[in-house]
PDB file of C-alpha atoms in Angstrom:
ATOM      1  CA  UNK N  96      -2.027 -33.121  16.720  1.00  0.00           C
ATOM      2  CA  UNK N  97      -4.347 -30.292  15.709  1.00  0.00           C
ATOM      3  CA  UNK N  98      -7.869 -30.661  17.060  1.00  0.00           C
ATOM      4  CA  UNK N  99     -11.096 -28.650  17.090  1.00  0.00           C
ATOM      5  CA  UNK N 100     -13.038 -30.440  19.811  1.00  0.00           C
ATOM      6  CA  UNK N 101     -11.321 -31.811  22.887  1.00  0.00           C
ATOM      7  CA  UNK N 102     -13.102 -35.096  23.394  1.00  0.00           C
ATOM      8  CA  UNK N 103     -10.321 -36.573  25.501  1.00  0.00           C
ATOM      9  CA  UNK N 104      -7.593 -35.765  22.962  1.00  0.00           C
ATOM     10  CA  UNK N 105      -5.461 -33.776  25.378  1.00  0.00           C
ATOM     11  CA  UNK N 106      -5.665 -36.466  28.037  1.00  0.00           C
ATOM     12  CA  UNK N 107      -4.832 -39.208  25.546  1.00  0.00           C
ATOM     13  CA  UNK N 108      -1.687 -37.567  24.154  1.00  0.00           C
ATOM     14  CA  UNK N 109      -0.325 -35.617  27.133  1.00  0.00           C
ATOM     15  CA  UNK N 110       2.106 -38.315  28.311  1.00  0.00           C
ATOM     16  CA  UNK N 111       3.614 -39.115  24.910  1.00  0.00           C
ATOM     17  CA  UNK N 112       7.049 -37.497  24.596  1.00  0.00           C
ATOM     18  CA  UNK N 113       7.499 -35.338  21.511  1.00  0.00           C
ATOM     19  CA  UNK N 114       3.777 -35.024  20.790  1.00  0.00           C
ATOM     20  CA  UNK N 115       2.409 -31.499  20.876  1.00  0.00           C
ATOM     21  CA  UNK N 116      -1.257 -30.583  20.862  1.00  0.00           C
ATOM     22  CA  UNK N 117      -2.764 -27.418  19.449  1.00  0.00           C
ATOM     23  CA  UNK N 118      -6.337 -26.204  19.135  1.00  0.00           C
ATOM     24  CA  UNK N 119      -7.206 -25.113  15.601  1.00  0.00           C
ATOM     25  CA  UNK N 120      -8.192 -21.617  16.818  1.00  0.00           C
ATOM     26  CA  UNK N 121      -4.759 -21.146  18.395  1.00  0.00           C
ATOM     27  CA  UNK N 122      -2.521 -22.360  15.581  1.00  0.00           C
ATOM     28  CA  UNK N 123       1.040 -21.127  15.888  1.00  0.00           C
ATOM     29  CA  UNK N 124       3.564 -21.111  13.072  1.00  0.00           C
ATOM     30  CA  UNK N 125       6.384 -21.951  15.476  1.00  0.00           C
ATOM     31  CA  UNK N 126       4.515 -25.087  16.489  1.00  0.00           C
ATOM     32  CA  UNK N 127       3.683 -26.109  12.911  1.00  0.00           C
ATOM     33  CA  UNK N 128       7.149 -25.397  11.487  1.00  0.00           C
ATOM     34  CA  UNK N 129       9.719 -24.950  14.266  1.00  0.00           C
ATOM     35  CA  UNK N 130      12.808 -23.117  13.104  1.00  0.00           C
ATOM     36  CA  UNK N 131      11.190 -22.378   9.756  1.00  0.00           C
ATOM     37  CA  UNK N 132      11.668 -25.967   8.598  1.00  0.00           C
ATOM     38  CA  UNK N 133       8.636 -27.322   6.800  1.00  0.00           C
ATOM     39  CA  UNK N 134       8.060 -31.037   6.876  1.00  0.00           C
ATOM     40  CA  UNK N 135       6.798 -31.709  10.363  1.00  0.00           C
ATOM     41  CA  UNK N 136       4.352 -34.585  10.682  1.00  0.00           C
ATOM     42  CA  UNK N 137       0.995 -33.081  11.683  1.00  0.00           C
ATOM     43  CA  UNK N 138      -2.136 -35.054  12.428  1.00  0.00           C
ATOM     44  CA  UNK N 139      -5.344 -33.107  11.828  1.00  0.00           C
ATOM     45  CA  UNK N 140      -8.681 -34.200  13.205  1.00  0.00           C
ATOM     46  CA  UNK N 141     -11.557 -34.020  10.734  1.00  0.00           C
ATOM     47  CA  UNK N 142     -13.448 -31.202  12.564  1.00  0.00           C
ATOM     48  CA  UNK N 143     -10.210 -29.173  12.789  1.00  0.00           C
ATOM     49  CA  UNK N 144      -9.567 -29.514   9.068  1.00  0.00           C
ATOM     50  CA  UNK N 145     -13.150 -28.526   8.241  1.00  0.00           C
ATOM     51  CA  UNK N 146     -12.915 -25.515  10.537  1.00  0.00           C
ATOM     52  CA  UNK N 147      -9.928 -24.047   8.644  1.00  0.00           C
ATOM     53  CA  UNK N 148     -12.211 -22.665   5.921  1.00  0.00           C
ATOM     54  CA  UNK N 149     -14.303 -20.754   8.434  1.00  0.00           C
ATOM     55  CA  UNK N 150     -11.216 -19.362  10.163  1.00  0.00           C
ATOM     56  CA  UNK N 151      -9.055 -18.456   7.151  1.00  0.00           C
ATOM     57  CA  UNK N 152     -11.555 -18.425   4.274  1.00  0.00           C
ATOM     58  CA  UNK N 153     -10.508 -19.397   0.763  1.00  0.00           C
ATOM     59  CA  UNK N 154      -9.400 -17.747  -2.476  1.00  0.00           C
ATOM     60  CA  UNK N 155     -13.037 -17.196  -3.440  1.00  0.00           C
ATOM     61  CA  UNK N 156     -14.627 -16.044  -0.196  1.00  0.00           C
ATOM     62  CA  UNK N 157     -13.653 -14.144   2.930  1.00  0.00           C
ATOM     63  CA  UNK N 158     -13.247 -15.605   6.376  1.00  0.00           C
ATOM     64  CA  UNK N 159     -16.302 -15.731   8.624  1.00  0.00           C
ATOM     65  CA  UNK N 160     -14.305 -15.280  11.838  1.00  0.00           C
ATOM     66  CA  UNK N 161     -11.708 -12.729  10.703  1.00  0.00           C
ATOM     67  CA  UNK N 162     -13.264  -9.544   9.432  1.00  0.00           C
ATOM     68  CA  UNK N 163     -12.167  -8.687   5.882  1.00  0.00           C
ATOM     69  CA  UNK N 164      -9.533 -11.449   5.704  1.00  0.00           C
ATOM     70  CA  UNK N 165      -9.060 -13.236   2.409  1.00  0.00           C
ATOM     71  CA  UNK N 166      -6.276 -15.670   1.478  1.00  0.00           C
ATOM     72  CA  UNK N 167      -3.567 -14.053  -0.647  1.00  0.00           C
ATOM     73  CA  UNK N 168      -3.541 -14.970  -4.315  1.00  0.00           C
ATOM     74  CA  UNK N 169      -0.549 -16.920  -5.628  1.00  0.00           C
ATOM     75  CA  UNK N 170       1.925 -14.668  -7.441  1.00  0.00           C
ATOM     76  CA  UNK N 171       3.043 -17.275  -9.965  1.00  0.00           C
ATOM     77  CA  UNK N 172       0.568 -19.340 -11.935  1.00  0.00           C
ATOM     78  CA  UNK N 173       3.335 -21.629 -13.227  1.00  0.00           C
ATOM     79  CA  UNK N 174       5.372 -22.773 -10.239  1.00  0.00           C
ATOM     80  CA  UNK N 175       7.733 -25.008 -12.241  1.00  0.00           C
ATOM     81  CA  UNK N 176      10.540 -22.474 -12.676  1.00  0.00           C
ATOM     82  CA  UNK N 177      12.858 -24.618 -14.797  1.00  0.00           C
ATOM     83  CA  UNK N 178      10.032 -25.366 -17.218  1.00  0.00           C
ATOM     84  CA  UNK N 179       9.183 -21.671 -17.356  1.00  0.00           C
ATOM     85  CA  UNK N 180      12.773 -20.586 -18.069  1.00  0.00           C
ATOM     86  CA  UNK N 181      13.253 -23.234 -20.743  1.00  0.00           C
ATOM     87  CA  UNK N 182       9.974 -22.408 -22.510  1.00  0.00           C
ATOM     88  CA  UNK N 183      10.096 -21.219 -26.126  1.00  0.00           C
ATOM     89  CA  UNK N 184       8.595 -17.816 -25.244  1.00  0.00           C
ATOM     90  CA  UNK N 185      11.340 -16.991 -22.745  1.00  0.00           C
ATOM     91  CA  UNK N 186      14.195 -18.496 -24.759  1.00  0.00           C
ATOM     92  CA  UNK N 187      13.250 -16.461 -27.844  1.00  0.00           C
ATOM     93  CA  UNK N 188      13.817 -13.224 -25.870  1.00  0.00           C
ATOM     94  CA  UNK N 189      17.020 -14.213 -24.058  1.00  0.00           C
ATOM     95  CA  UNK N 190      20.388 -13.199 -25.514  1.00  0.00           C
ATOM     96  CA  UNK N 191      22.842 -15.898 -26.521  1.00  0.00           C
ATOM     97  CA  UNK N 192      25.427 -16.618 -23.837  1.00  0.00           C
ATOM     98  CA  UNK N 193      28.771 -14.957 -24.544  1.00  0.00           C
ATOM     99  CA  UNK N 194      31.930 -16.990 -24.098  1.00  0.00           C
ATOM    100  CA  UNK N 195      33.654 -16.271 -20.824  1.00  0.00           C
ATOM    101  CA  UNK N 196      37.018 -14.520 -20.995  1.00  0.00           C
ATOM    102  CA  UNK N 197      39.517 -16.275 -18.808  1.00  0.00           C
ATOM    103  CA  UNK N 198      41.371 -13.868 -16.592  1.00  0.00           C
ATOM    104  CA  UNK N 199      44.877 -15.001 -15.690  1.00  0.00           C
ATOM    105  CA  UNK N 200      46.697 -13.594 -12.710  1.00  0.00           C
ATOM    106  CA  UNK N 201      50.221 -12.368 -13.340  1.00  0.00           C
ATOM    107  CA  UNK N 202      52.881 -14.106 -11.405  1.00  0.00           C
ATOM    108  CA  UNK N 203      55.339 -11.822  -9.774  1.00  0.00           C
TER     109      UNK N 203
END
């Protein structure tokens, strides 16, 4: 559970096994994705989710709490890689696949 204001949240969830609490100002990547595995179920409180823009900023504006910090721009505009590779523009520039030569090992 990620919260911004502790209005009894820590006392409510402290005895539940497997539930971790984190203040939005102290977010930790190891808590959000332990072992580098994305897909953890995270419950965000509304004030915590609204506070993310002031902490991290957005693509259009800088953060108000971190001096000079701006979110990095995405490197790929088209994230569907298979669609990109199979597009007509890419396929017109790619060489035709050559047939593979089969290499046979000599038996001694």
